[in-house]
CSV table of C-alpha atoms and ligand atoms in Angstrom, one decimal:
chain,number,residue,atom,x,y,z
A,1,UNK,CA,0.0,0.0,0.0
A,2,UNK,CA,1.7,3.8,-1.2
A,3,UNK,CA,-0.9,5.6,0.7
A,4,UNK,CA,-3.9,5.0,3.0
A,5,UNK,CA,-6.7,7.8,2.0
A,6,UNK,CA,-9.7,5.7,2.3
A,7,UNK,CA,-11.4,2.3,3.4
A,8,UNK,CA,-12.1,1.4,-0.1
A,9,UNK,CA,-8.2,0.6,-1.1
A,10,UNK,CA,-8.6,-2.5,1.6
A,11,UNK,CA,-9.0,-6.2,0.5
A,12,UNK,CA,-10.0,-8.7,3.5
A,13,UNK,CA,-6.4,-10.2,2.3
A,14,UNK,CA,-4.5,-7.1,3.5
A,15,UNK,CA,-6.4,-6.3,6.6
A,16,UNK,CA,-6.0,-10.0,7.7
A,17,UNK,CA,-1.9,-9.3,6.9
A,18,UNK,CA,-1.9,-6.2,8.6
A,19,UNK,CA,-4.0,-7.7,11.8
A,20,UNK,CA,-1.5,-10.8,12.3
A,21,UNK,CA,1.2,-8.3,12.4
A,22,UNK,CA,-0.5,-6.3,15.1
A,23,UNK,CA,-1.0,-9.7,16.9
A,24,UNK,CA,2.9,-10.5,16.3
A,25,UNK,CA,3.7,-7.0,17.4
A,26,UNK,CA,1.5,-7.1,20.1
A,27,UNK,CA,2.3,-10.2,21.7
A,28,UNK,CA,6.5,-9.5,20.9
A,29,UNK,CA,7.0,-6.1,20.9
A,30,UNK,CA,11.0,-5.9,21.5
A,31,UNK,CA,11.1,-7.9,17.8
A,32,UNK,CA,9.9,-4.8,16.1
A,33,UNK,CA,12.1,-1.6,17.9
A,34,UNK,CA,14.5,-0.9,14.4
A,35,UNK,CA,11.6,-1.8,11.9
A,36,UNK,CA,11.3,2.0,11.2
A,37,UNK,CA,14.9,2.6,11.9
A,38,UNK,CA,15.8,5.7,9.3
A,39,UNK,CA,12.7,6.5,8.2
A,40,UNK,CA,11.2,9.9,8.9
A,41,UNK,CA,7.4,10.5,9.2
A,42,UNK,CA,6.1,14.2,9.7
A,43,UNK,CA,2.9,14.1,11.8
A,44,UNK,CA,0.2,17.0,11.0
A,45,UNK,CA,-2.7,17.6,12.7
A,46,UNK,CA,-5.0,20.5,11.6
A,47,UNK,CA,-8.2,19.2,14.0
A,48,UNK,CA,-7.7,18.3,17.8
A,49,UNK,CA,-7.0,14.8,18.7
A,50,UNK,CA,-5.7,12.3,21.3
A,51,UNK,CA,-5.9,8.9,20.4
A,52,UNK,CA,-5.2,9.1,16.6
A,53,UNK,CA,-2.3,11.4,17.1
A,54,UNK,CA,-0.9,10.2,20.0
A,55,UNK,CA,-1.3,6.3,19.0
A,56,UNK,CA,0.3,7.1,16.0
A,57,UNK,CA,3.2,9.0,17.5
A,58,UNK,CA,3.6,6.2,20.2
A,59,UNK,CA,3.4,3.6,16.6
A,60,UNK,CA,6.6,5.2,15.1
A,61,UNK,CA,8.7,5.6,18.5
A,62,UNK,CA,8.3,1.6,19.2
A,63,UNK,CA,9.0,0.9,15.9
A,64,UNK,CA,12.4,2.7,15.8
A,65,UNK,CA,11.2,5.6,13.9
A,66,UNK,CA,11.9,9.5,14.0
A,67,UNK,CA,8.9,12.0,13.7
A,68,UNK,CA,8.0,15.8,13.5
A,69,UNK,CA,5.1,16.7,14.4
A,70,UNK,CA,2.0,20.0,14.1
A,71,UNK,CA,-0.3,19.2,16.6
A,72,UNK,CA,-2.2,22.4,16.1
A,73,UNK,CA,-2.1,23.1,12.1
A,74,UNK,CA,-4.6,25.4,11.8
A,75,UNK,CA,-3.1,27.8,14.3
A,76,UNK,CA,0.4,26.8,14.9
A,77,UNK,CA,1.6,26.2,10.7
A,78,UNK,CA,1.4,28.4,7.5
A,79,UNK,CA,-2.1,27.6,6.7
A,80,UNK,CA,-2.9,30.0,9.3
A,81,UNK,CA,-0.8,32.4,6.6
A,82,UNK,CA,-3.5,30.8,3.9
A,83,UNK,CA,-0.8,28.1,2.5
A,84,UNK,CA,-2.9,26.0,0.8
A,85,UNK,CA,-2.7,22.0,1.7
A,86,UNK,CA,-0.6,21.0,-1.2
A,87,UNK,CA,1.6,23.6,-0.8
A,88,UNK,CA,2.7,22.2,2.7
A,89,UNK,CA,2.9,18.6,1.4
A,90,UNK,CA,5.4,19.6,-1.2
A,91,UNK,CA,7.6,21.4,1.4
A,92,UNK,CA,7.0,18.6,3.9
A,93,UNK,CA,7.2,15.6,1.2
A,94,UNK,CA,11.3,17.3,1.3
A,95,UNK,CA,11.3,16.5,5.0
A,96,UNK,CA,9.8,13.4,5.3
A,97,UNK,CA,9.3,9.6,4.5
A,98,UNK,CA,5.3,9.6,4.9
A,99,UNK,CA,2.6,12.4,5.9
A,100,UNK,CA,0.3,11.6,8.7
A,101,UNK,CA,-2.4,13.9,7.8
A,102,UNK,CA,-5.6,14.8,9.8
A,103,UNK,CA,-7.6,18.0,8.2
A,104,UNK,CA,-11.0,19.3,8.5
A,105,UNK,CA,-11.5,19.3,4.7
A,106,UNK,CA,-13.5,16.0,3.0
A,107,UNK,CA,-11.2,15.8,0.2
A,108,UNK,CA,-8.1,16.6,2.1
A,109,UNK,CA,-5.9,13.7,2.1
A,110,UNK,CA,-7.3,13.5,-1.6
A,111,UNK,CA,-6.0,16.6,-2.8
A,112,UNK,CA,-2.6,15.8,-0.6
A,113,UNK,CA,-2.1,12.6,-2.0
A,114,UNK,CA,-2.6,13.8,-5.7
A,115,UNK,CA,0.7,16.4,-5.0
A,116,UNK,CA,2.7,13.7,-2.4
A,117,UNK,CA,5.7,11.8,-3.9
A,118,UNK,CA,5.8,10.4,-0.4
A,119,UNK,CA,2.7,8.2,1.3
A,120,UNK,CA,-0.2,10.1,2.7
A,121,UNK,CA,-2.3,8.6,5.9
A,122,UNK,CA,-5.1,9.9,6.0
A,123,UNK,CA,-5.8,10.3,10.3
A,124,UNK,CA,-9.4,11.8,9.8
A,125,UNK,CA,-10.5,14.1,6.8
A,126,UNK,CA,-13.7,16.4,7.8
A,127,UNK,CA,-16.9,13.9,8.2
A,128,UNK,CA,-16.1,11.8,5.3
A,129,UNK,CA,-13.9,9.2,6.2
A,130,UNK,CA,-11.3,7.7,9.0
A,131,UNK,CA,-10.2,4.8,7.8
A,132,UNK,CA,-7.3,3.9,10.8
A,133,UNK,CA,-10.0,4.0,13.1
A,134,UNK,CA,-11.7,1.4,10.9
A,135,UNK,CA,-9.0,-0.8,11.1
A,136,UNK,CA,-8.6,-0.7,15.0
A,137,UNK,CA,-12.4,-1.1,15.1
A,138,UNK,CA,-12.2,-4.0,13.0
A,139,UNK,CA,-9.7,-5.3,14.9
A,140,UNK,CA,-11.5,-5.4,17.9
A,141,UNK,CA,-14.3,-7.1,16.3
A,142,UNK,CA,-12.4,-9.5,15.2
A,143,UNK,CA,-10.2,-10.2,18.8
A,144,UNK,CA,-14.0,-10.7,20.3
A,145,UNK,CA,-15.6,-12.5,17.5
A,146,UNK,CA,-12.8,-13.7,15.1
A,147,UNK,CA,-14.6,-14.0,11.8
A,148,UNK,CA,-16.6,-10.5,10.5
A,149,UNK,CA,-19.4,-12.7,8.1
A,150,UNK,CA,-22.9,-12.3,9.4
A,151,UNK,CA,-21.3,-9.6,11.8
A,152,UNK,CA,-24.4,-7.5,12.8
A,153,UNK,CA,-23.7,-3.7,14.2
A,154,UNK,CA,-26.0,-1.2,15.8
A,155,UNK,CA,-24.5,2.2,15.1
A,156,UNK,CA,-25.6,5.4,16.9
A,157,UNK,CA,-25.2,8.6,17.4
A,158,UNK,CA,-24.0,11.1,14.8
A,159,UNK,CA,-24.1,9.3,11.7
A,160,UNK,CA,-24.4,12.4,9.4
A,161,UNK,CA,-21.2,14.2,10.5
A,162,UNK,CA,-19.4,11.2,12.1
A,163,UNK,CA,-16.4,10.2,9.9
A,164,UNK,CA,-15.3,7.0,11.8
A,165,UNK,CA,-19.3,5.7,11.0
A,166,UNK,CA,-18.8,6.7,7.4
A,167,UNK,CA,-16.0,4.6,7.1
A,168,UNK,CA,-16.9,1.7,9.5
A,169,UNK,CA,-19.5,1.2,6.7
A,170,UNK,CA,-17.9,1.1,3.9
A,171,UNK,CA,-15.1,-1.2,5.8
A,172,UNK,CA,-17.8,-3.7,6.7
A,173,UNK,CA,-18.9,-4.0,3.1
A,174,UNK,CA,-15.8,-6.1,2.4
A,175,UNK,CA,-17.6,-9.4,4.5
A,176,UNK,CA,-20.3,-10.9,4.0
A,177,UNK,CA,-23.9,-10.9,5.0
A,178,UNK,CA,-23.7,-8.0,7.6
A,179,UNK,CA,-26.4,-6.8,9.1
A,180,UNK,CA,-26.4,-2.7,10.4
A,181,UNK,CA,-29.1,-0.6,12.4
A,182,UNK,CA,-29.0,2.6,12.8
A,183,UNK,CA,-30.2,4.4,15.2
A,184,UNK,CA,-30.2,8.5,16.1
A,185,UNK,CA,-31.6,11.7,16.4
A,186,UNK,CA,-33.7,12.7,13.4
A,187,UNK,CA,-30.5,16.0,13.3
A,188,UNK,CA,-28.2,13.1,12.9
A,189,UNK,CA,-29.2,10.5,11.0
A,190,UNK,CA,-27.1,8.7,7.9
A,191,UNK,CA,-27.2,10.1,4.8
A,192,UNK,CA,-28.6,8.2,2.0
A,193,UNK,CA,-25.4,8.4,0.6
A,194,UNK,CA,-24.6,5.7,2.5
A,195,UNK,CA,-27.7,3.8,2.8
A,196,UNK,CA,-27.4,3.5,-1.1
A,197,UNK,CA,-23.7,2.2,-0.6
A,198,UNK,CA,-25.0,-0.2,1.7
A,199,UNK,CA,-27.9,-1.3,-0.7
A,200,UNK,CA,-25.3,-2.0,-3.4
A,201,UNK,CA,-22.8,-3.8,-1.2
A,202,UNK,CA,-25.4,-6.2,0.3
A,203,UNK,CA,-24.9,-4.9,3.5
A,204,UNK,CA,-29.2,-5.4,5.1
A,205,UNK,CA,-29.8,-1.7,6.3
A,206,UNK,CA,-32.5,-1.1,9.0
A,207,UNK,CA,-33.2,2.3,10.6
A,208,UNK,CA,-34.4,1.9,14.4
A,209,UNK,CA,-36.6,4.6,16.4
A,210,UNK,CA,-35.9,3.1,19.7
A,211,UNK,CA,-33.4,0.8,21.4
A,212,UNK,CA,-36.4,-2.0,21.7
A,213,UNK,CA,-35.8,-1.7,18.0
A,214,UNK,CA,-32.4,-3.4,17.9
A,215,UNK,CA,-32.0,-6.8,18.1
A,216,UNK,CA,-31.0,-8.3,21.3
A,217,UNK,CA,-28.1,-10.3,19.5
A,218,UNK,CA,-26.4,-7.3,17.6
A,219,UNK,CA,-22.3,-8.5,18.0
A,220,UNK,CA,-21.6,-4.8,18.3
A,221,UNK,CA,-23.1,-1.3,19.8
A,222,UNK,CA,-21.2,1.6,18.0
A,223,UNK,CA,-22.3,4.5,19.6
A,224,UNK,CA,-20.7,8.2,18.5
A,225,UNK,CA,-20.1,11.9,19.9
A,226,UNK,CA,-22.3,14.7,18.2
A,227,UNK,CA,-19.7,16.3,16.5
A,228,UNK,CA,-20.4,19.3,17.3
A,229,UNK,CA,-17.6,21.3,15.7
A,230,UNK,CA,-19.3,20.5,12.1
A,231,UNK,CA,-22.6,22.2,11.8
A,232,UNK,CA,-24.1,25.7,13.0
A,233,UNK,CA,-26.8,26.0,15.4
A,234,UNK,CA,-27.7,23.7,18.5
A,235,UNK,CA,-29.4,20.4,18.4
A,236,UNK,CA,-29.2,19.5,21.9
A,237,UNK,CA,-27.8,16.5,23.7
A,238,UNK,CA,-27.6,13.0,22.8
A,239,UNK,CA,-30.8,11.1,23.2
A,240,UNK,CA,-30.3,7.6,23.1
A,241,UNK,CA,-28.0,6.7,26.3
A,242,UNK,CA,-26.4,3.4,26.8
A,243,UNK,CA,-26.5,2.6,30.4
A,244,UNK,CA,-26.6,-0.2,32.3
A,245,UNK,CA,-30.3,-0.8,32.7
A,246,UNK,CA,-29.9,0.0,28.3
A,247,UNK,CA,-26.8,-2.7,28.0
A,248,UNK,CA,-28.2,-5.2,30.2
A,249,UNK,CA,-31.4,-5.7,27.3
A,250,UNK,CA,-28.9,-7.2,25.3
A,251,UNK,CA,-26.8,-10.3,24.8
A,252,UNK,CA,-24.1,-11.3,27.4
A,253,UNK,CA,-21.7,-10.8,23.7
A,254,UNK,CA,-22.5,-7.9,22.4
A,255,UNK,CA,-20.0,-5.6,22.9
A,256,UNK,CA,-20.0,-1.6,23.1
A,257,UNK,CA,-17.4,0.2,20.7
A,258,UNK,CA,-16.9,3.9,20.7
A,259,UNK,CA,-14.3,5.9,18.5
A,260,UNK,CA,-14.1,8.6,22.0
A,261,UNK,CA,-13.9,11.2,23.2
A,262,UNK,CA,-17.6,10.5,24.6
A,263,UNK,CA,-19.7,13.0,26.0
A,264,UNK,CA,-22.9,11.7,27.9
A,265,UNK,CA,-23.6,8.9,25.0
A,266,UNK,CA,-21.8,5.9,27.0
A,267,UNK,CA,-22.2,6.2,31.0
A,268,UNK,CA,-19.8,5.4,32.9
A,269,UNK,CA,-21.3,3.0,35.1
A,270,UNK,CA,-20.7,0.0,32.3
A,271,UNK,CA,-17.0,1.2,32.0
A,272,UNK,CA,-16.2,-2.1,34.3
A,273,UNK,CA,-18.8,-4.0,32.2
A,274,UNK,CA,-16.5,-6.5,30.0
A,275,UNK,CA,-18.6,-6.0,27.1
A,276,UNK,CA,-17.1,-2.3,27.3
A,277,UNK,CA,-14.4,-2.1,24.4
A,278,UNK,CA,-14.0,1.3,23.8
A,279,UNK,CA,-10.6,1.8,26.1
A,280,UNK,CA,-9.8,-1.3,24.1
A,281,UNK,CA,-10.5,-0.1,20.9
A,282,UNK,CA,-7.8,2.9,21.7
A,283,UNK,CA,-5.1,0.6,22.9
A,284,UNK,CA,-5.2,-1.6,19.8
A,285,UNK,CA,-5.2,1.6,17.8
A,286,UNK,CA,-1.1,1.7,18.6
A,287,UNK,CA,-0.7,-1.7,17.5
A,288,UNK,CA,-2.9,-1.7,14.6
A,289,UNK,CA,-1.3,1.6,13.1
A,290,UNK,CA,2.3,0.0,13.9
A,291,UNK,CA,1.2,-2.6,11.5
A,292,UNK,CA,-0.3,0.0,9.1
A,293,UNK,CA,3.0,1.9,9.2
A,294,UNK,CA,5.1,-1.4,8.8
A,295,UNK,CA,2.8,-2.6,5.9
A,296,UNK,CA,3.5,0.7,4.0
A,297,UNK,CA,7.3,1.9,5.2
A,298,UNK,CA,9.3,-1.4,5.6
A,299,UNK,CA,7.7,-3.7,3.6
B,1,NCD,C1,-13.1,10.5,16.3
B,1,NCD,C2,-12.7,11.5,15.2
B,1,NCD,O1,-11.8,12.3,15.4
B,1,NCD,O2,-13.3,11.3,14.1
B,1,NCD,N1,-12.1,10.3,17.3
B,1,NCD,C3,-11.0,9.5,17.0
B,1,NCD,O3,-10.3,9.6,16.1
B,1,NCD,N2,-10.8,8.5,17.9
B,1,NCD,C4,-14.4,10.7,16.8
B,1,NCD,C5,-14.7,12.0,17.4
B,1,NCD,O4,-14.0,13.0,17.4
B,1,NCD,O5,-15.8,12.1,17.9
């Protein structure tokens, strides 16, 4: 893989290569400390983060890499001079052996990777896509579940502006008969967008008003932060809570997933729940984006 801009580049085959790794890297870690030994990978974020940035930026140092990093693009580099995005790639592309990119533009990494002589990883582009945290979120899936056929996943939240959603979807299109429900705000629901994607790629849509809605079985409860920071105006607070009293409706396996930060979607009197994944989910992140980094700088 040259770069990683979207979910749709994946084939089962290379997200299976890429999980083992993370297993091997996981479960061996010293074996891995001079894989990114000379390589130099700039790290620029134009959008807050913790886990993407930081996990990433953990990823290179265990792998033996170098970094330089923007944590605060928008304020702290020249596009707060109005350099334009592909401008900074082709002074950074100079610098560096790959471009960790996150940018509040859709088409960011896009436009990035169409200038880049070096790889682009796309670490979040506006509410289109995500498609790291698709891989970590897979991942997880995958640790509780093994195989992802006939995987069925309730999604919630803010599935009109949420990227990691967007691309969750178009991830889960790659196995077979999945099964999603969908369930938000009238504000924040999905887009048909991706209800047609889903239509074409077999995945069986069905939109919920109501937890009762849900199937008591679903593998996976995917639940999501308004993102705020995306739209104008106020549409209040989340609506559909999972609690305990919520989370005990359903199977002893499903498990709950969460991209975080979380607000008041996910309380925290399940956080010592097993079924809770979502501090999970981050920790894999490291290991699944040393694998990512691996698969695409020392192949
Ligand atoms: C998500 C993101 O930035 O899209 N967070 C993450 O990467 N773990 C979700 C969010 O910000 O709500």
């Amino acid at each position: 893989m040259e770069n990683l801009i979207s979910c749709n580049q994946f084939t089962k085959e290379n997200l299976e290569e890429i999980f083992d790794l993370a297993d091997k890297m996981k479960l061996n870690p010293e074996k891995y400390t001079e894989t990114l030994k000379n390589k130099l990978i700039a790290v620029m974020f134009f959008e807050p983060s913790t886990r993407t940035r930081m996990s990433f930026e953990a990823a290179i140092q265990r792998l033996g890499g170098k970094m330089i990093v923007t944590e605060n693009g928008k304020e702290n580099s020249s596009a707060k001079k109005g350099e334009t995005i592909e401008d900074t790639i082709r002074v950074l592309e100079g610098y560096a052996d790959a471009i960790i990119m996150r940018h509040s533009r859709d088409d960011s990494s896009k436009a990035a990777a169409k200038v880049s002589k070096v790889p682009i990883i796309n670490a979040g582009s506006g509410k289109a896509e995500h498609p790291t945290q698709s891989l970590l979120d897979i991942y997880t899936i995958r640790e509780k579940r093994g195989n992802l056929d006939g995987v069925k996943v309730g999604i919630l939240g803010d599935l009109k502006y949420g990227r990691t959603v967007h691309s969750l979807i178009e991830i889960l299109s790659l196995y077979k008969n999945v099964e999603v429900y969908a369930l938000s705000k009238k504000e924040f629901e999905l887009q048909d967008e991706y209800i047609e994607f889903m239509n074409e790629h077999n995945i069986k849509f069905t939109k919920c008003t109501s937890f009762e809605d849900m199937p008591k079985d679903v593998d996976v409860l995917y639940h999501t932060r308004i993102q705020s920071e995306r739209f104008e105006g106020d549409f209040g607070k989340e609506e559909y809570i999972i609690n305990k009293e919520i989370l005990d409706k359903f199977s002893k396996d499903t498990i709950v997933m969460h991209p975080l930060p979380r607000n008041e979607e996910i309380s925290e009197d399940i956080d010592d729940d097993p079924r809770a994944k979502y501090f999970k989910q981050a920790e894999n992140g490291m290991w699944v984006r040393m694998a990512l980094l691996a698969d695409i700088l020392a192949k």
